[in-house]
Amino acid sequence: MNRILPALFALALLSACAATPSYNATVYPFEINRELLSSTEIKRVIIATVNLGGPSRSYLEGSVESVDQVVSEYLEDHSYEVVSQRRFQQEWKKAVRIYGNPMDPTTGRVNQKTFTLVLVSIRDALLENDEVDAIVFTDLIEKDITFSGGLKHLARWDGVSRKPSLQGPGEGVTGGFDWNQSAKGASLWVNIYTMDLQRVFSSMGGLDTTQAIDTRSASGAYVRRRNILENENFIKEGVELAFHPLIELSNYPGNP
């Protein structure tokens, strides 16, 4: 068992999850202001081209556009009108020229005072033509995750269950691989603000792992995946979880 396990185990490891329980206790504790929702009609929204929090990891940036596209389609499928992101980007650039960029690309820190000034400026510009009812922030964030023991080795976070991926020329993992060590997984953090800049909804949905098991490592280690967030089904699942219960998910895994 201290040698490389056979390819048969690797295939089982990578196979799709089957017959797993629908209940997942890791669902994110969403926040929804139902009173505000009942008094505010939200039909037209715009997806922000910046994060509400700090910048996403550089290797997640390449997935921002594709994830936002899935978000846009999901909202439109549920009777929301999604205004072009170009409007947000245009007004962001104008406001940054006036107030400065609130995001430090070197440290990843956000100057909240400047960010608020920029956001208010964007809000005012969008209100001039009564363009949107709400702003949707779609941050891609990364979390520490751990794969379970046993045969399936599932990692569960923010409502999803994912199996580990292998990367490298090998056909399996070492028998002494430490499954307790932390890996990384990506999630979608959704925050929706009305045009009064009141947060009406906040939640999160897991997407996929961003690290794989390095089969070249004798001791067993995780490395960054070459292909990150390319599974469309995983992205759709994460989007659905991130918008529940604003958009009700019939098979929501948070229901025991």
PDB file of N, CA and C in Angstrom, residues 162-234:
ATOM      1  N   ARG A 162     -17.197  17.658  -4.456  1.00  0.00           N
ATOM      2  CA  ARG A 162     -16.283  17.458  -5.577  1.00  0.00           C
ATOM      3  C   ARG A 162     -15.231  16.412  -5.226  1.00  0.00           C
ATOM      4  N   LYS A 163     -14.868  15.616  -6.238  1.00  0.00           N
ATOM      5  CA  LYS A 163     -13.778  14.656  -6.080  1.00  0.00           C
ATOM      6  C   LYS A 163     -12.470  15.298  -6.524  1.00  0.00           C
ATOM      7  N   PRO A 164     -11.343  14.785  -6.038  1.00  0.00           N
ATOM      8  CA  PRO A 164     -10.057  15.351  -6.433  1.00  0.00           C
ATOM      9  C   PRO A 164      -9.700  15.002  -7.868  1.00  0.00           C
ATOM     10  N   SER A 165      -8.883  15.840  -8.469  1.00  0.00           N
ATOM     11  CA  SER A 165      -8.359  15.585  -9.808  1.00  0.00           C
ATOM     12  C   SER A 165      -6.892  15.185  -9.698  1.00  0.00           C
ATOM     13  N   LEU A 166      -6.430  14.444 -10.690  1.00  0.00           N
ATOM     14  CA  LEU A 166      -5.023  14.083 -10.768  1.00  0.00           C
ATOM     15  C   LEU A 166      -4.355  14.895 -11.873  1.00  0.00           C
ATOM     16  N   GLN A 167      -3.102  15.241 -11.641  1.00  0.00           N
ATOM     17  CA  GLN A 167      -2.362  15.996 -12.659  1.00  0.00           C
ATOM     18  C   GLN A 167      -0.924  15.494 -12.700  1.00  0.00           C
ATOM     19  N   GLY A 168      -0.499  15.092 -13.889  1.00  0.00           N
ATOM     20  CA  GLY A 168       0.850  14.563 -14.022  1.00  0.00           C
ATOM     21  C   GLY A 168       0.847  13.244 -14.772  1.00  0.00           C
ATOM     22  N   PRO A 169       2.003  12.670 -14.970  1.00  0.00           N
ATOM     23  CA  PRO A 169       2.125  11.447 -15.769  1.00  0.00           C
ATOM     24  C   PRO A 169       1.749  10.166 -15.033  1.00  0.00           C
ATOM     25  N   GLY A 170       1.616  10.214 -13.728  1.00  0.00           N
ATOM     26  CA  GLY A 170       1.318   9.011 -12.965  1.00  0.00           C
ATOM     27  C   GLY A 170      -0.115   8.546 -13.155  1.00  0.00           C
ATOM     28  N   GLU A 171      -0.395   7.366 -12.620  1.00  0.00           N
ATOM     29  CA  GLU A 171      -1.722   6.761 -12.787  1.00  0.00           C
ATOM     30  C   GLU A 171      -2.487   6.648 -11.475  1.00  0.00           C
ATOM     31  N   GLY A 172      -1.962   7.193 -10.405  1.00  0.00           N
ATOM     32  CA  GLY A 172      -2.651   7.090  -9.135  1.00  0.00           C
ATOM     33  C   GLY A 172      -1.966   7.926  -8.076  1.00  0.00           C
ATOM     34  N   VAL A 173      -2.327   7.717  -6.819  1.00  0.00           N
ATOM     35  CA  VAL A 173      -1.716   8.440  -5.717  1.00  0.00           C
ATOM     36  C   VAL A 173      -1.053   7.442  -4.782  1.00  0.00           C
ATOM     37  N   THR A 174      -0.124   7.924  -3.986  1.00  0.00           N
ATOM     38  CA  THR A 174       0.580   7.038  -3.071  1.00  0.00           C
ATOM     39  C   THR A 174      -0.363   6.567  -1.968  1.00  0.00           C
ATOM     40  N   GLY A 175      -0.111   5.363  -1.483  1.00  0.00           N
ATOM     41  CA  GLY A 175      -0.949   4.814  -0.425  1.00  0.00           C
ATOM     42  C   GLY A 175      -0.882   5.636   0.849  1.00  0.00           C
ATOM     43  N   GLY A 176       0.219   6.338   1.049  1.00  0.00           N
ATOM     44  CA  GLY A 176       0.373   7.144   2.255  1.00  0.00           C
ATOM     45  C   GLY A 176      -0.025   8.595   2.059  1.00  0.00           C
ATOM     46  N   PHE A 177      -0.766   8.876   0.991  1.00  0.00           N
ATOM     47  CA  PHE A 177      -1.152  10.263   0.728  1.00  0.00           C
ATOM     48  C   PHE A 177      -1.945  10.834   1.906  1.00  0.00           C
ATOM     49  N   ASP A 178      -1.591  12.045   2.306  1.00  0.00           N
ATOM     50  CA  ASP A 178      -2.234  12.695   3.447  1.00  0.00           C
ATOM     51  C   ASP A 178      -3.497  13.425   2.986  1.00  0.00           C
ATOM     52  N   TRP A 179      -4.647  12.786   3.195  1.00  0.00           N
ATOM     53  CA  TRP A 179      -5.918  13.386   2.765  1.00  0.00           C
ATOM     54  C   TRP A 179      -6.368  14.504   3.694  1.00  0.00           C
ATOM     55  N   ASN A 180      -5.676  14.694   4.801  1.00  0.00           N
ATOM     56  CA  ASN A 180      -6.054  15.754   5.731  1.00  0.00           C
ATOM     57  C   ASN A 180      -5.459  17.108   5.370  1.00  0.00           C
ATOM     58  N   GLN A 181      -4.521  17.111   4.433  1.00  0.00           N
ATOM     59  CA  GLN A 181      -3.925  18.390   4.056  1.00  0.00           C
ATOM     60  C   GLN A 181      -4.928  19.226   3.255  1.00  0.00           C
ATOM     61  N   SER A 182      -4.808  20.521   3.348  1.00  0.00           N
ATOM     62  CA  SER A 182      -5.752  21.428   2.701  1.00  0.00           C
ATOM     63  C   SER A 182      -5.454  21.580   1.215  1.00  0.00           C
ATOM     64  N   ALA A 183      -6.519  21.648   0.439  1.00  0.00           N
ATOM     65  CA  ALA A 183      -6.427  21.991  -0.981  1.00  0.00           C
ATOM     66  C   ALA A 183      -7.199  23.304  -1.165  1.00  0.00           C
ATOM     67  N   LYS A 184      -7.413  23.701  -2.407  1.00  0.00           N
ATOM     68  CA  LYS A 184      -8.118  24.950  -2.687  1.00  0.00           C
ATOM     69  C   LYS A 184      -9.331  24.687  -3.568  1.00  0.00           C
ATOM     70  N   GLY A 185     -10.401  25.418  -3.273  1.00  0.00           N
ATOM     71  CA  GLY A 185     -11.610  25.335  -4.082  1.00  0.00           C
ATOM     72  C   GLY A 185     -12.166  26.726  -4.322  1.00  0.00           C
ATOM     73  N   ALA A 186     -12.793  26.931  -5.474  1.00  0.00           N
ATOM     74  CA  ALA A 186     -13.343  28.241  -5.830  1.00  0.00           C
ATOM     75  C   ALA A 186     -14.839  28.287  -5.550  1.00  0.00           C
ATOM     76  N   SER A 187     -15.302  29.460  -5.167  1.00  0.00           N
ATOM     77  CA  SER A 187     -16.725  29.694  -4.932  1.00  0.00           C
ATOM     78  C   SER A 187     -17.144  31.006  -5.581  1.00  0.00           C
ATOM     79  N   LEU A 188     -18.435  31.110  -5.847  1.00  0.00           N
ATOM     80  CA  LEU A 188     -19.017  32.343  -6.363  1.00  0.00           C
ATOM     81  C   LEU A 188     -19.746  33.044  -5.224  1.00  0.00           C
ATOM     82  N   TRP A 189     -19.332  34.269  -4.922  1.00  0.00           N
ATOM     83  CA  TRP A 189     -19.952  35.066  -3.862  1.00  0.00           C
ATOM     84  C   TRP A 189     -20.809  36.137  -4.511  1.00  0.00           C
ATOM     85  N   VAL A 190     -22.109  36.054  -4.308  1.00  0.00           N
ATOM     86  CA  VAL A 190     -23.057  36.980  -4.920  1.00  0.00           C
ATOM     87  C   VAL A 190     -23.573  37.962  -3.883  1.00  0.00           C
ATOM     88  N   ASN A 191     -23.538  39.260  -4.228  1.00  0.00           N
ATOM     89  CA  ASN A 191     -24.115  40.303  -3.395  1.00  0.00           C
ATOM     90  C   ASN A 191     -24.933  41.227  -4.291  1.00  0.00           C
ATOM     91  N   ILE A 192     -26.160  41.506  -3.885  1.00  0.00           N
ATOM     92  CA  ILE A 192     -27.040  42.353  -4.678  1.00  0.00           C
ATOM     93  C   ILE A 192     -27.426  43.586  -3.871  1.00  0.00           C
ATOM     94  N   TYR A 193     -27.241  44.743  -4.486  1.00  0.00           N
ATOM     95  CA  TYR A 193     -27.553  46.012  -3.838  1.00  0.00           C
ATOM     96  C   TYR A 193     -28.612  46.759  -4.632  1.00  0.00           C
ATOM     97  N   THR A 194     -29.562  47.349  -3.906  1.00  0.00           N
ATOM     98  CA  THR A 194     -30.552  48.200  -4.559  1.00  0.00           C
ATOM     99  C   THR A 194     -29.889  49.516  -4.956  1.00  0.00           C
ATOM    100  N   MET A 195     -30.619  50.373  -5.637  1.00  0.00           N
ATOM    101  CA  MET A 195     -30.054  51.647  -6.057  1.00  0.00           C
ATOM    102  C   MET A 195     -29.952  52.637  -4.894  1.00  0.00           C
ATOM    103  N   ASP A 196     -30.462  52.261  -3.730  1.00  0.00           N
ATOM    104  CA  ASP A 196     -30.209  53.010  -2.502  1.00  0.00           C
ATOM    105  C   ASP A 196     -28.951  52.498  -1.820  1.00  0.00           C
ATOM    106  N   LEU A 197     -28.293  51.558  -2.501  1.00  0.00           N
ATOM    107  CA  LEU A 197     -27.078  50.912  -2.013  1.00  0.00           C
ATOM    108  C   LEU A 197     -27.316  50.186  -0.685  1.00  0.00           C
ATOM    109  N   GLN A 198     -28.475  49.561  -0.593  1.00  0.00           N
ATOM    110  CA  GLN A 198     -28.779  48.662   0.515  1.00  0.00           C
ATOM    111  C   GLN A 198     -28.646  47.227   0.019  1.00  0.00           C
ATOM    112  N   ARG A 199     -27.956  46.413   0.808  1.00  0.00           N
ATOM    113  CA  ARG A 199     -27.784  45.026   0.389  1.00  0.00           C
ATOM    114  C   ARG A 199     -29.079  44.262   0.620  1.00  0.00           C
ATOM    115  N   VAL A 200     -29.585  43.688  -0.463  1.00  0.00           N
ATOM    116  CA  VAL A 200     -30.848  42.967  -0.374  1.00  0.00           C
ATOM    117  C   VAL A 200     -30.648  41.454  -0.365  1.00  0.00           C
ATOM    118  N   PHE A 201     -29.444  41.026  -0.809  1.00  0.00           N
ATOM    119  CA  PHE A 201     -29.199  39.582  -0.880  1.00  0.00           C
ATOM    120  C   PHE A 201     -27.702  39.309  -0.891  1.00  0.00           C
ATOM    121  N   SER A 202     -27.328  38.214  -0.218  1.00  0.00           N
ATOM    122  CA  SER A 202     -25.930  37.786  -0.210  1.00  0.00           C
ATOM    123  C   SER A 202     -25.871  36.281  -0.005  1.00  0.00           C
ATOM    124  N   SER A 203     -25.128  35.598  -0.843  1.00  0.00           N
ATOM    125  CA  SER A 203     -24.952  34.164  -0.675  1.00  0.00           C
ATOM    126  C   SER A 203     -23.745  33.683  -1.473  1.00  0.00           C
ATOM    127  N   MET A 204     -23.492  32.390  -1.387  1.00  0.00           N
ATOM    128  CA  MET A 204     -22.304  31.830  -2.014  1.00  0.00           C
ATOM    129  C   MET A 204     -22.590  30.407  -2.497  1.00  0.00           C
ATOM    130  N   GLY A 205     -21.984  30.044  -3.618  1.00  0.00           N
ATOM    131  CA  GLY A 205     -22.111  28.692  -4.139  1.00  0.00           C
ATOM    132  C   GLY A 205     -20.748  28.159  -4.536  1.00  0.00           C
ATOM    133  N   GLY A 206     -20.456  26.926  -4.167  1.00  0.00           N
ATOM    134  CA  GLY A 206     -19.179  26.328  -4.546  1.00  0.00           C
ATOM    135  C   GLY A 206     -19.113  26.055  -6.040  1.00  0.00           C
ATOM    136  N   LEU A 207     -17.943  26.109  -6.609  1.00  0.00           N
ATOM    137  CA  LEU A 207     -17.756  25.865  -8.042  1.00  0.00           C
ATOM    138  C   LEU A 207     -16.939  24.592  -8.281  1.00  0.00           C
ATOM    139  N   ASP A 208     -15.630  24.697  -8.152  1.00  0.00           N
ATOM    140  CA  ASP A 208     -14.784  23.525  -8.416  1.00  0.00           C
ATOM    141  C   ASP A 208     -13.450  23.702  -7.717  1.00  0.00           C
ATOM    142  N   THR A 209     -12.691  22.624  -7.659  1.00  0.00           N
ATOM    143  CA  THR A 209     -11.354  22.691  -7.084  1.00  0.00           C
ATOM    144  C   THR A 209     -10.433  23.468  -8.014  1.00  0.00           C
ATOM    145  N   THR A 210      -9.457  24.133  -7.438  1.00  0.00           N
ATOM    146  CA  THR A 210      -8.461  24.841  -8.242  1.00  0.00           C
ATOM    147  C   THR A 210      -7.093  24.183  -8.134  1.00  0.00           C
ATOM    148  N   GLN A 211      -7.029  23.098  -7.356  1.00  0.00           N
ATOM    149  CA  GLN A 211      -5.794  22.348  -7.234  1.00  0.00           C
ATOM    150  C   GLN A 211      -6.056  20.877  -7.520  1.00  0.00           C
ATOM    151  N   ALA A 212      -4.992  20.187  -7.945  1.00  0.00           N
ATOM    152  CA  ALA A 212      -5.072  18.755  -8.244  1.00  0.00           C
ATOM    153  C   ALA A 212      -3.935  18.037  -7.515  1.00  0.00           C
ATOM    154  N   ILE A 213      -4.071  16.729  -7.420  1.00  0.00           N
ATOM    155  CA  ILE A 213      -3.006  15.927  -6.818  1.00  0.00           C
ATOM    156  C   ILE A 213      -1.889  15.748  -7.839  1.00  0.00           C
ATOM    157  N   ASP A 214      -0.694  16.110  -7.439  1.00  0.00           N
ATOM    158  CA  ASP A 214       0.467  15.987  -8.315  1.00  0.00           C
ATOM    159  C   ASP A 214       0.971  14.551  -8.284  1.00  0.00           C
ATOM    160  N   THR A 215       0.747  13.818  -9.375  1.00  0.00           N
ATOM    161  CA  THR A 215       1.153  12.405  -9.408  1.00  0.00           C
ATOM    162  C   THR A 215       2.659  12.232  -9.550  1.00  0.00           C
ATOM    163  N   ARG A 216       3.370  13.330  -9.803  1.00  0.00           N
ATOM    164  CA  ARG A 216       4.831  13.247  -9.904  1.00  0.00           C
ATOM    165  C   ARG A 216       5.488  13.301  -8.531  1.00  0.00           C
ATOM    166  N   SER A 217       4.705  13.712  -7.530  1.00  0.00           N
ATOM    167  CA  SER A 217       5.260  13.875  -6.195  1.00  0.00           C
ATOM    168  C   SER A 217       5.238  12.550  -5.446  1.00  0.00           C
ATOM    169  N   ALA A 218       6.401  12.128  -4.956  1.00  0.00           N
ATOM    170  CA  ALA A 218       6.494  10.867  -4.226  1.00  0.00           C
ATOM    171  C   ALA A 218       5.762  10.953  -2.889  1.00  0.00           C
ATOM    172  N   SER A 219       5.798  12.125  -2.268  1.00  0.00           N
ATOM    173  CA  SER A 219       5.177  12.274  -0.953  1.00  0.00           C
ATOM    174  C   SER A 219       3.701  12.628  -1.055  1.00  0.00           C
ATOM    175  N   GLY A 220       3.275  13.106  -2.206  1.00  0.00           N
ATOM    176  CA  GLY A 220       1.887  13.489  -2.384  1.00  0.00           C
ATOM    177  C   GLY A 220       1.674  14.953  -2.052  1.00  0.00           C
ATOM    178  N   ALA A 221       1.269  15.741  -3.043  1.00  0.00           N
ATOM    179  CA  ALA A 221       1.073  17.165  -2.823  1.00  0.00           C
ATOM    180  C   ALA A 221       0.043  17.688  -3.813  1.00  0.00           C
ATOM    181  N   TYR A 222      -0.498  18.860  -3.517  1.00  0.00           N
ATOM    182  CA  TYR A 222      -1.429  19.516  -4.428  1.00  0.00           C
ATOM    183  C   TYR A 222      -0.701  20.577  -5.232  1.00  0.00           C
ATOM    184  N   VAL A 223      -1.106  20.705  -6.485  1.00  0.00           N
ATOM    185  CA  VAL A 223      -0.570  21.755  -7.353  1.00  0.00           C
ATOM    186  C   VAL A 223      -1.749  22.442  -8.030  1.00  0.00           C
ATOM    187  N   ARG A 224      -1.505  23.639  -8.524  1.00  0.00           N
ATOM    188  CA  ARG A 224      -2.565  24.364  -9.213  1.00  0.00           C
ATOM    189  C   ARG A 224      -2.960  23.644 -10.500  1.00  0.00           C
ATOM    190  N   ARG A 225      -4.250  23.521 -10.723  1.00  0.00           N
ATOM    191  CA  ARG A 225      -4.735  22.853 -11.927  1.00  0.00           C
ATOM    192  C   ARG A 225      -4.419  23.687 -13.160  1.00  0.00           C
ATOM    193  N   ARG A 226      -4.097  22.994 -14.230  1.00  0.00           N
ATOM    194  CA  ARG A 226      -3.833  23.701 -15.495  1.00  0.00           C
ATOM    195  C   ARG A 226      -5.126  24.272 -16.062  1.00  0.00           C
ATOM    196  N   ASN A 227      -6.207  23.542 -15.945  1.00  0.00           N
ATOM    197  CA  ASN A 227      -7.499  23.992 -16.460  1.00  0.00           C
ATOM    198  C   ASN A 227      -8.424  24.276 -15.278  1.00  0.00           C
ATOM    199  N   ILE A 228      -8.707  25.545 -15.070  1.00  0.00           N
ATOM    200  CA  ILE A 228      -9.493  25.961 -13.913  1.00  0.00           C
ATOM    201  C   ILE A 228     -10.877  26.428 -14.345  1.00  0.00           C
ATOM    202  N   LEU A 229     -11.893  25.938 -13.653  1.00  0.00           N
ATOM    203  CA  LEU A 229     -13.291  26.325 -13.867  1.00  0.00           C
ATOM    204  C   LEU A 229     -13.721  26.155 -15.333  1.00  0.00           C
ATOM    205  N   GLU A 230     -13.481  24.968 -15.850  1.00  0.00           N
ATOM    206  CA  GLU A 230     -13.899  24.677 -17.228  1.00  0.00           C
ATOM    207  C   GLU A 230     -15.106  23.746 -17.288  1.00  0.00           C
ATOM    208  N   ASN A 231     -15.534  23.222 -16.156  1.00  0.00           N
ATOM    209  CA  ASN A 231     -16.689  22.327 -16.140  1.00  0.00           C
ATOM    210  C   ASN A 231     -17.970  23.164 -16.070  1.00  0.00           C
ATOM    211  N   GLU A 232     -18.701  23.227 -17.161  1.00  0.00           N
ATOM    212  CA  GLU A 232     -19.889  24.071 -17.239  1.00  0.00           C
ATOM    213  C   GLU A 232     -20.971  23.642 -16.251  1.00  0.00           C
ATOM    214  N   ASN A 233     -21.126  22.348 -16.046  1.00  0.00           N
ATOM    215  CA  ASN A 233     -22.135  21.863 -15.107  1.00  0.00           C
ATOM    216  C   ASN A 233     -21.817  22.292 -13.679  1.00  0.00           C
ATOM    217  N   PHE A 234     -20.539  22.264 -13.329  1.00  0.00           N
ATOM    218  CA  PHE A 234     -20.137  22.692 -11.994  1.00  0.00           C
ATOM    219  C   PHE A 234     -20.405  24.187 -11.807  1.00  0.00           C
TER     220      PHE A 234
END
